[in-house]
PDB file of C-alpha atoms in Angstrom:
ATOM      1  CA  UNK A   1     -51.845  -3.863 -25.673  1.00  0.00           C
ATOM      2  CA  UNK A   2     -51.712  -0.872 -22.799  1.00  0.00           C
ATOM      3  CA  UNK A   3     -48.451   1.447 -22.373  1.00  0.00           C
ATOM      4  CA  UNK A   4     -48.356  -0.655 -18.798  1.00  0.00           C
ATOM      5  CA  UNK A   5     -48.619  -3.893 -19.986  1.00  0.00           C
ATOM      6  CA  UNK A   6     -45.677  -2.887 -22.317  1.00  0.00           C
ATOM      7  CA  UNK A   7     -43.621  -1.479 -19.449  1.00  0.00           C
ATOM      8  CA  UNK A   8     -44.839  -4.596 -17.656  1.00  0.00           C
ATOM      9  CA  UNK A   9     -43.502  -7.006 -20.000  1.00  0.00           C
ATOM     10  CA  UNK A  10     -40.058  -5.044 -20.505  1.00  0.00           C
ATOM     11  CA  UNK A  11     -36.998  -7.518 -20.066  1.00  0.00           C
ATOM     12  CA  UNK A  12     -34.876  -6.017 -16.360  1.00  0.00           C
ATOM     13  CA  UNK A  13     -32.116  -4.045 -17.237  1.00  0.00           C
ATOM     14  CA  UNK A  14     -28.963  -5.558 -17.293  1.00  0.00           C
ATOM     15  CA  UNK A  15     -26.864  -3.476 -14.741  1.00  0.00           C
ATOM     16  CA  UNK A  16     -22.573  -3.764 -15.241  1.00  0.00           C
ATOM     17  CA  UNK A  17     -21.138  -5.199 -12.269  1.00  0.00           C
ATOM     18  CA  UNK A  18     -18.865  -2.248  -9.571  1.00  0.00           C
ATOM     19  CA  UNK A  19     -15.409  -3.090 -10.714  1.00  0.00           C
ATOM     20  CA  UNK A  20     -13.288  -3.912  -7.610  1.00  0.00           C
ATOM     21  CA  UNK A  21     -10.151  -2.105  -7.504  1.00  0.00           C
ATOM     22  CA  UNK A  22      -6.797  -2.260  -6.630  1.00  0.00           C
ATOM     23  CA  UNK A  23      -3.934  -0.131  -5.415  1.00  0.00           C
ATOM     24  CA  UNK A  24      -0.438  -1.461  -5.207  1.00  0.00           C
ATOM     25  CA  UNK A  25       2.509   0.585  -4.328  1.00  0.00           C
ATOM     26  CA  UNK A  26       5.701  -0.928  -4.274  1.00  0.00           C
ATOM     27  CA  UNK A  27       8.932   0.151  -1.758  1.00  0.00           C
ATOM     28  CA  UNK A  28      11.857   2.229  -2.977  1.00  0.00           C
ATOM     29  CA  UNK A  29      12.979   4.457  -0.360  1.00  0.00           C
ATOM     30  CA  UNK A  30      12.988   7.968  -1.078  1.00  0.00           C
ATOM     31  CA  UNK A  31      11.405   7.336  -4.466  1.00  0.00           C
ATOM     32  CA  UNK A  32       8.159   7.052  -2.999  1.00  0.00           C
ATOM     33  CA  UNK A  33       8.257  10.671  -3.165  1.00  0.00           C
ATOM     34  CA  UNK A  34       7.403   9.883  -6.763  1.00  0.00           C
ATOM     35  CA  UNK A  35       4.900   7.742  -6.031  1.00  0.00           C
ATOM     36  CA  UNK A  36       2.887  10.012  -3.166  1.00  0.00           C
ATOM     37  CA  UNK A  37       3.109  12.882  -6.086  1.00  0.00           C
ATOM     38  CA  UNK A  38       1.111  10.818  -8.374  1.00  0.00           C
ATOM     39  CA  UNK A  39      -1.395   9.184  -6.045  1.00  0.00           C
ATOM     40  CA  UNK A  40      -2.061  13.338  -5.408  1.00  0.00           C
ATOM     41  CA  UNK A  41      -2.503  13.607  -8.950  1.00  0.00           C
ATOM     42  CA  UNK A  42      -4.787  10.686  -9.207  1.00  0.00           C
ATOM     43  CA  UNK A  43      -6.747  11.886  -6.458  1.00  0.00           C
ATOM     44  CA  UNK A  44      -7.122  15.324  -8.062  1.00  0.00           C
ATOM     45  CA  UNK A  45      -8.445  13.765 -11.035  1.00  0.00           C
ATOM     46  CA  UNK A  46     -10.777  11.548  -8.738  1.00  0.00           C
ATOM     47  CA  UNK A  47     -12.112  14.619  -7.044  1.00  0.00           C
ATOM     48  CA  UNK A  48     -12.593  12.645  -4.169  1.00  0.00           C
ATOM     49  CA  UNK A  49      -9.965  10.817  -1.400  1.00  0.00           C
ATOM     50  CA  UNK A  50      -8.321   7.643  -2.956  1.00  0.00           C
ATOM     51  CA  UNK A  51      -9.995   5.244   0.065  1.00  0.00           C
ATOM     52  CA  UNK A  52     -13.157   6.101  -1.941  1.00  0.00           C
ATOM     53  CA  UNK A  53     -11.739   5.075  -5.076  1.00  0.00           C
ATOM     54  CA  UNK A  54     -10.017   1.636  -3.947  1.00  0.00           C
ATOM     55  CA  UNK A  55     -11.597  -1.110  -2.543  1.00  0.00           C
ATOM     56  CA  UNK A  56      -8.012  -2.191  -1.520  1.00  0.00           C
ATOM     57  CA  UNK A  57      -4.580  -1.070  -1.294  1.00  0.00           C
ATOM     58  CA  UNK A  58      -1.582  -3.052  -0.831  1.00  0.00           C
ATOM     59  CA  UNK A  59       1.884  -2.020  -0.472  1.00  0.00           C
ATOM     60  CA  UNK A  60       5.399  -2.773   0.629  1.00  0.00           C
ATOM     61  CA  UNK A  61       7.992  -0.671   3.169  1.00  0.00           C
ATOM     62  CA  UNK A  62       7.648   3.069   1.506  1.00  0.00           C
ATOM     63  CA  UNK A  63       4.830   1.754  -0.394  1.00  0.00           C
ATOM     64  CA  UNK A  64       3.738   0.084   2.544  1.00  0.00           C
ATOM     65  CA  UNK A  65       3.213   3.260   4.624  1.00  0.00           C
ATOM     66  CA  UNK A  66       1.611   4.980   1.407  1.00  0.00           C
ATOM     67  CA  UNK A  67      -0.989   2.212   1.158  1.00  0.00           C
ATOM     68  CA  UNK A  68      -1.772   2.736   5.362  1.00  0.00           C
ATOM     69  CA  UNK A  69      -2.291   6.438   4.347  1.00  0.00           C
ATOM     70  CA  UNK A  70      -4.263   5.936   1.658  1.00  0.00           C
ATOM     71  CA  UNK A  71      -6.701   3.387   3.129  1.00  0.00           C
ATOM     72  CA  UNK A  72      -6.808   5.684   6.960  1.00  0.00           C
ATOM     73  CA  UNK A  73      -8.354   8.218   4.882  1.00  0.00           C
ATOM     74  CA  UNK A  74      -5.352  10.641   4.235  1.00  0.00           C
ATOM     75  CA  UNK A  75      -5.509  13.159   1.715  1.00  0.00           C
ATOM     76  CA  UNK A  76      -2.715  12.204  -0.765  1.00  0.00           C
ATOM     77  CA  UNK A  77      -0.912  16.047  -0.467  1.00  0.00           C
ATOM     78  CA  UNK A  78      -0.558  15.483   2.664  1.00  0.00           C
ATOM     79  CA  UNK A  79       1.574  11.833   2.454  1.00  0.00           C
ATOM     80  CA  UNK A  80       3.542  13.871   0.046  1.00  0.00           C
ATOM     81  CA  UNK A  81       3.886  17.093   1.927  1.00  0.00           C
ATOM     82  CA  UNK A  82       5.081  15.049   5.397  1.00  0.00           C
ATOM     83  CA  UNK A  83       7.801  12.940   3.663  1.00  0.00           C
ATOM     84  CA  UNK A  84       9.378  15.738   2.394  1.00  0.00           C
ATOM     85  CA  UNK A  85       9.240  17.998   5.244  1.00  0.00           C
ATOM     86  CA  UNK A  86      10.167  15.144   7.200  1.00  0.00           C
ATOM     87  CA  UNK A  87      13.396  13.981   5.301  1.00  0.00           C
ATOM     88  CA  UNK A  88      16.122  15.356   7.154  1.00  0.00           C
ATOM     89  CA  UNK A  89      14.476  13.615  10.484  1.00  0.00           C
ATOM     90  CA  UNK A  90      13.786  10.103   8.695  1.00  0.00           C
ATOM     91  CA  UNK A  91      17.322  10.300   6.946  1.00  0.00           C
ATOM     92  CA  UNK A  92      19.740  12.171   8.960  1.00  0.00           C
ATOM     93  CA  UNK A  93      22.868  12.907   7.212  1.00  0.00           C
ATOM     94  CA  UNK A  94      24.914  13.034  10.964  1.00  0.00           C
ATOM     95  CA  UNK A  95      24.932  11.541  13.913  1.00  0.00           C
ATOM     96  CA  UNK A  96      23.608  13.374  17.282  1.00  0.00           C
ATOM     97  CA  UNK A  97      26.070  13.035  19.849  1.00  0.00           C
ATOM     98  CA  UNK A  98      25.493  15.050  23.229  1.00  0.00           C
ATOM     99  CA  UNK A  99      22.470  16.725  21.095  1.00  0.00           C
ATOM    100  CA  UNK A 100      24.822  18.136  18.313  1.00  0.00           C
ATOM    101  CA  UNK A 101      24.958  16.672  14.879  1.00  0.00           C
ATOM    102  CA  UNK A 102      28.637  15.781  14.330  1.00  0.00           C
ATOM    103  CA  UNK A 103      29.956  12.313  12.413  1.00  0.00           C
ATOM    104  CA  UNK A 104      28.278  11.786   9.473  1.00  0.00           C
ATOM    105  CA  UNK A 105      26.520   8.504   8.997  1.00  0.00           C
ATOM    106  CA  UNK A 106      27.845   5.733   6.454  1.00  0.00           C
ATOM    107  CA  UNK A 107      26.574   4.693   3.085  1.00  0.00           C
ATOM    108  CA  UNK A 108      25.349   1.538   4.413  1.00  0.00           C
ATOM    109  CA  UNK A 109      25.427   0.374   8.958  1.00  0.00           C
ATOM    110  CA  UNK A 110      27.941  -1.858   9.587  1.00  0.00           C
ATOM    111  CA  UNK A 111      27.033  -2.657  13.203  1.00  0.00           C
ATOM    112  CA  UNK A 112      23.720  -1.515  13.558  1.00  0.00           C
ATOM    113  CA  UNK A 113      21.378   0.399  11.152  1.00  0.00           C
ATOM    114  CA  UNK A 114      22.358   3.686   9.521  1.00  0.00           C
ATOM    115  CA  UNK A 115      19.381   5.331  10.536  1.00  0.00           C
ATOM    116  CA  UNK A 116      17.271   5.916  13.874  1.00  0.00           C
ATOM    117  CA  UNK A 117      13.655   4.791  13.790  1.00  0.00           C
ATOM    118  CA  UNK A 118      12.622   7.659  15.887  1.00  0.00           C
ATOM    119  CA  UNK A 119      12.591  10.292  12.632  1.00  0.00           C
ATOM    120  CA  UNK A 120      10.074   7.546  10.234  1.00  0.00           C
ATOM    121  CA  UNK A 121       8.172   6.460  13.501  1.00  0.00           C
ATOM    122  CA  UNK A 122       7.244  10.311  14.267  1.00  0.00           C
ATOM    123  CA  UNK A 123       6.521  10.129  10.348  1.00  0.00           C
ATOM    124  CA  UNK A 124       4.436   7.822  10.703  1.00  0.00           C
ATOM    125  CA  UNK A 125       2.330   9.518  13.957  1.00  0.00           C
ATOM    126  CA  UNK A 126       2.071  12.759  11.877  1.00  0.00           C
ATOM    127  CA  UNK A 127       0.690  11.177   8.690  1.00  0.00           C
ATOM    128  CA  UNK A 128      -1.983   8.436  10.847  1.00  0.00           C
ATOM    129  CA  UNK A 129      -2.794  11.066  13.630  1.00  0.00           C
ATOM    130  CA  UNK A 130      -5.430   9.653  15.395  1.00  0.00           C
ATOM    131  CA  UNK A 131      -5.486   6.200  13.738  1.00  0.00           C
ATOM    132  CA  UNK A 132      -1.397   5.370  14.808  1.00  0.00           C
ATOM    133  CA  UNK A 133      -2.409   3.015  17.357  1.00  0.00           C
ATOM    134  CA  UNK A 134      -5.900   1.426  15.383  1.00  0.00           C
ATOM    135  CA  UNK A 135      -6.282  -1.317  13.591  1.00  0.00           C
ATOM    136  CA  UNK A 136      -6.467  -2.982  10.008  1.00  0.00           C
ATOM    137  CA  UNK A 137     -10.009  -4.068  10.830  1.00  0.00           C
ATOM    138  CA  UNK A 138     -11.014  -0.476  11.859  1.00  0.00           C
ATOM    139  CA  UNK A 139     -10.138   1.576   8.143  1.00  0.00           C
ATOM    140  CA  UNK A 140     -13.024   1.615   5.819  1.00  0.00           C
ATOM    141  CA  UNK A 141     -10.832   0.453   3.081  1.00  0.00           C
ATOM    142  CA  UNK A 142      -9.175  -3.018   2.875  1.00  0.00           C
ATOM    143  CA  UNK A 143      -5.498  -2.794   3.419  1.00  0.00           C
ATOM    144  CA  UNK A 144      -2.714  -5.205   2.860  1.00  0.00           C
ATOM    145  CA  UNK A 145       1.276  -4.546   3.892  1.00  0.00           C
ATOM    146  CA  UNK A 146       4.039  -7.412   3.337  1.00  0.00           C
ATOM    147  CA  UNK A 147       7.006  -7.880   6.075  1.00  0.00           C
ATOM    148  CA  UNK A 148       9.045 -10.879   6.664  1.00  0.00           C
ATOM    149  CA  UNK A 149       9.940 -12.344   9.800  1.00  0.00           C
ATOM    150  CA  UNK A 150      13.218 -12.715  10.202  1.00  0.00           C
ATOM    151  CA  UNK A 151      13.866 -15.789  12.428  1.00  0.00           C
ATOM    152  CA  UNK A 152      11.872 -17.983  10.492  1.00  0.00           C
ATOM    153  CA  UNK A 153      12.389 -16.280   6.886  1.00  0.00           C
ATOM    154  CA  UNK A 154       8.325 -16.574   6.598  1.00  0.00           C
ATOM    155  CA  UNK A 155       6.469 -13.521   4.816  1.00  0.00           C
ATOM    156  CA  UNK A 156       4.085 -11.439   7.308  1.00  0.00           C
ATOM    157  CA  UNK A 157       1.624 -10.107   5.777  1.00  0.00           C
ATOM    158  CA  UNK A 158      -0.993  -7.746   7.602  1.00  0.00           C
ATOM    159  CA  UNK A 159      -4.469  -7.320   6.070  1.00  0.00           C
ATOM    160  CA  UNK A 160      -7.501  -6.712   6.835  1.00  0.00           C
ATOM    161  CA  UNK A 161      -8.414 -10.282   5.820  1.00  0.00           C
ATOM    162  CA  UNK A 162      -6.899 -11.582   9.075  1.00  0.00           C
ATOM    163  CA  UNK A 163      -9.544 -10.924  11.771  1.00  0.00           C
ATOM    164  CA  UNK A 164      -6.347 -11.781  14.202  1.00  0.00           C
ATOM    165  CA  UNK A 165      -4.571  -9.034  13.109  1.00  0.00           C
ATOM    166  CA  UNK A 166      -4.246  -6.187  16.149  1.00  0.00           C
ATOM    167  CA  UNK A 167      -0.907  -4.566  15.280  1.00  0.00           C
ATOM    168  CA  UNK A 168      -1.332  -1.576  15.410  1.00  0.00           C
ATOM    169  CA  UNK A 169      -1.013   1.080  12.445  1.00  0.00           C
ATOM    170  CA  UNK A 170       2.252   2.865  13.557  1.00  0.00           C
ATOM    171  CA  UNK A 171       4.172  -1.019  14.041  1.00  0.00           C
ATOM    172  CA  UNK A 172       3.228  -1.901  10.575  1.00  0.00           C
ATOM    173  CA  UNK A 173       4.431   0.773   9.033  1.00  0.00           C
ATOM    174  CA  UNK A 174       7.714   0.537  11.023  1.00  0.00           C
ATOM    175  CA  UNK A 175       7.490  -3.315  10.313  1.00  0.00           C
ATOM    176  CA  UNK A 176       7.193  -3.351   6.519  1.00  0.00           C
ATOM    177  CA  UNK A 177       9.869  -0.012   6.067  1.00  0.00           C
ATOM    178  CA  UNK A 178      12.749  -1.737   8.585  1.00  0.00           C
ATOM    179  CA  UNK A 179      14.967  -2.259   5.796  1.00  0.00           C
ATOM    180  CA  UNK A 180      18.225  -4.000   6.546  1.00  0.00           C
ATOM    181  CA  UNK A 181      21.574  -1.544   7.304  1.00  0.00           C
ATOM    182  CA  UNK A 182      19.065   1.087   6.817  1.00  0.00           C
ATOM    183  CA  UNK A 183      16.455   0.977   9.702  1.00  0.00           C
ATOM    184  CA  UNK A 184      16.646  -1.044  12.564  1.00  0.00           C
ATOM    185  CA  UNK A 185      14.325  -4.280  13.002  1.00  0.00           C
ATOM    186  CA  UNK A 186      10.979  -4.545  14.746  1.00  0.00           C
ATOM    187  CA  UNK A 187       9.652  -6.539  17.146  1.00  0.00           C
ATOM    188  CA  UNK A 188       5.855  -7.497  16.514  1.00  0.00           C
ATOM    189  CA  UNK A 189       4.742  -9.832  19.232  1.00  0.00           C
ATOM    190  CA  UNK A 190       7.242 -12.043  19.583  1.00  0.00           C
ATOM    191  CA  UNK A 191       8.395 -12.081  16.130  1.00  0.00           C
ATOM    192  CA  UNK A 192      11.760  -9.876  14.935  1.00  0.00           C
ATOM    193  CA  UNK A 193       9.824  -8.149  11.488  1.00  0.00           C
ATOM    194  CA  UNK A 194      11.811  -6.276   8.792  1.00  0.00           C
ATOM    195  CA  UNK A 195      11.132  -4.523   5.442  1.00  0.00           C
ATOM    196  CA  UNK A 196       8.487  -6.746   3.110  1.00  0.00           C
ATOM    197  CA  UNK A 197      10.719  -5.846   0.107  1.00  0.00           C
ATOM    198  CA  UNK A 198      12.600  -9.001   0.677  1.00  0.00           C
ATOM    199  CA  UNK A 199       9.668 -11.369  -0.180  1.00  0.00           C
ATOM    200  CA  UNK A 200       7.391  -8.689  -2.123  1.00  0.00           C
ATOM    201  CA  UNK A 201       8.487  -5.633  -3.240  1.00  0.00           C
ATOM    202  CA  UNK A 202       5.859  -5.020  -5.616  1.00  0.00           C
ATOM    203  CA  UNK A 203       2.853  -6.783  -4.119  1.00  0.00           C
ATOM    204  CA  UNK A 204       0.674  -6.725  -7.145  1.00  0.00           C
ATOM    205  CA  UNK A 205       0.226 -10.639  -7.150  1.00  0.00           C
ATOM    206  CA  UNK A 206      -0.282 -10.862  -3.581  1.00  0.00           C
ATOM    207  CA  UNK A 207      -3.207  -8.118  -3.621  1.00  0.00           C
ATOM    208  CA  UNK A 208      -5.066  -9.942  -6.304  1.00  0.00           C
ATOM    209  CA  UNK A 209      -4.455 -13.404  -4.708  1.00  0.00           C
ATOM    210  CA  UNK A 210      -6.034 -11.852  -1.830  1.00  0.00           C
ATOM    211  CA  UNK A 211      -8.733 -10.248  -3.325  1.00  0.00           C
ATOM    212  CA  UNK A 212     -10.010 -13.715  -5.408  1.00  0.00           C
ATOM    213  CA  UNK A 213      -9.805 -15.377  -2.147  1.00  0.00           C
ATOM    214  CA  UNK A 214     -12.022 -13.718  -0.140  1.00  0.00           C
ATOM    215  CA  UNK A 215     -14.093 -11.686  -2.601  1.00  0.00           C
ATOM    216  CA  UNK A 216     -16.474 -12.737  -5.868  1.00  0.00           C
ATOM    217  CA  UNK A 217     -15.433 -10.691  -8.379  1.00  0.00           C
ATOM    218  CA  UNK A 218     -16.592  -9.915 -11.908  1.00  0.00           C
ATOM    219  CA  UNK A 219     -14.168  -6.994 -12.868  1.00  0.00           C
ATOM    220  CA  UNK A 220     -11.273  -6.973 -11.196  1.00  0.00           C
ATOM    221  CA  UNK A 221      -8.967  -4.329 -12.093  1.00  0.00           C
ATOM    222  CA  UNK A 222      -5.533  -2.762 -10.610  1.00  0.00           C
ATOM    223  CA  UNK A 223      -3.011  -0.001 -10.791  1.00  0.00           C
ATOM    224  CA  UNK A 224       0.190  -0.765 -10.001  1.00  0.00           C
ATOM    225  CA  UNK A 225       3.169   2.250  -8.817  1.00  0.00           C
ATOM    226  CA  UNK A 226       6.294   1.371  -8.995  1.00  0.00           C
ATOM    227  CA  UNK A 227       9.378   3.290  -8.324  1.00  0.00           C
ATOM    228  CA  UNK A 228      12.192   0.421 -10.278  1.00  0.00           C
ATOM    229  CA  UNK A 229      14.132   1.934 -13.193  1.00  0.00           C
ATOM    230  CA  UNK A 230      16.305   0.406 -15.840  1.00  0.00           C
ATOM    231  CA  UNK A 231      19.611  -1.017 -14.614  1.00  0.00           C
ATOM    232  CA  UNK A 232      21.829   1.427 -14.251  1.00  0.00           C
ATOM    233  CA  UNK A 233      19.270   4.294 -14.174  1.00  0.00           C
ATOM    234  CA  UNK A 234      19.472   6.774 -11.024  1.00  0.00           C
ATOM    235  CA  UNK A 235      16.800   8.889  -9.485  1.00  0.00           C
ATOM    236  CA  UNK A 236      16.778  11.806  -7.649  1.00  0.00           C
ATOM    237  CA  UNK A 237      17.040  12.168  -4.244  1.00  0.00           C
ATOM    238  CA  UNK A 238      18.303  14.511  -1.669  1.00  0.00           C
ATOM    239  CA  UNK A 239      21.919  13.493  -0.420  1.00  0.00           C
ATOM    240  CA  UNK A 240      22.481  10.920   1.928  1.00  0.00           C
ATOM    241  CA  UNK A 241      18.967   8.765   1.516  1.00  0.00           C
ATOM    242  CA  UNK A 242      18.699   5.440   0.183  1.00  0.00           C
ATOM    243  CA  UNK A 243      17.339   4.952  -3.200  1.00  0.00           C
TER     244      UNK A 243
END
């Protein structure tokens, strides 16, 4: 028998099936500082941006704007380089009255929320730049972000799933980060929306649930970031933000 007829008769070779993969980043307040300095680790060691490395990324209120980041394209530094210059703006230690910084704010709001949405929402415009006002269905990589509405108790989530979906970036990541006494609730449509936490604050399950549903997978595998301690452990954080 010929070298070709051997090469001809030569079983196909039996290629491994892409691995889909998951990122899940859960909420934490100003420990997500912890978690944007390892996704810029990660992404070192990837050599490449993380929304080449996921084929979807989920996450919740801090985690929630990480995961928005990640999947617009965002070089992970630079998530981690805009929440810390921007922490004195997101969490203001005193209130501005007549443009001077004077009473300082409470642990926790009592009558309305501790801090002003205007520092995170100008946050948010410097980290999405362009993409602020897009939509899930126009990143390259699949994105999922829990909320809950408040009037009905229902979970929101937005994903790129939901061909309905036309929030725009910037109101998600104010959505799923409006944590109650700390930032004020947001109005999505019709609906009052505040921080996913309460119904998913890691949303590991909910990221795989998705990704079964609407994808057929072989090797499904996920890394999960979370910023929980032990009970009664304390992390750093610059005085006067919420852990």
């Amino acid at each position: 028998m010929s070298q070709d007829e051997l090469n001809r008769n030569k079983l196909p070779r039996l290629v491994a099936p892409k691995p889909y993969q998951i990122l899940c980043l859960s909420g934490g307040g100003y420990r997500g500082l912890y978690t944007a300095a390892l996704l810029e680790k990660l992404e070192a060691q990837a050599g490449k941006p993380l929304s080449q490395v996921f084929d979807l990324v989920a996450g919740t209120s801090i985690g929630g704007i990480l995961a928005l980041g990640v999947a617009a394209g965002v070089a992970a530094r630079d998530l981690a380089a805009a929440f810390e210059q921007n922490a004195d703006n997101i969490f203001p230690k005193r209130r501005i009255i007549f443009g001077k910084k004077l009473l300082p704010r409470f642990a926790y709001g009592l009558f309305k929320a501790r801090y002003p949405q205007t520092g995170l929402k100008q946050t948010l415009e410097t980290i999405l730049g362009s993409k602020a006002q897009a939509k899930v269905q126009d990143l390259s990589t699949k994105v999922l972000v829990s909320s809950v509405e408040l009037t009905s108790g229902s979970p929101r989530i937005f994903r790129s799933s939901d061909a309905s979906c036309d929030t725009p970036l910037v109101d998600i990541g104010l959505a799923t980060s409006a944590a109650p006494t700390f930032f004020p609730q947001h109005l999505v449509g019709d609906a009052i929306v505040v921080d996913g936490g309460l119904v998913a604050n890691a949303p590991d399950m909910l990221a795989i649930f998705e990704a079964l549903q609407y994808e057929q997978l072989a090797d499904l595998r996920l890394v999960s970031v979370g910023t929980a301690g032990r009970e009664g452990a304390k992390a750093y954080r610059n005085s006067g933000a919420p852990a």
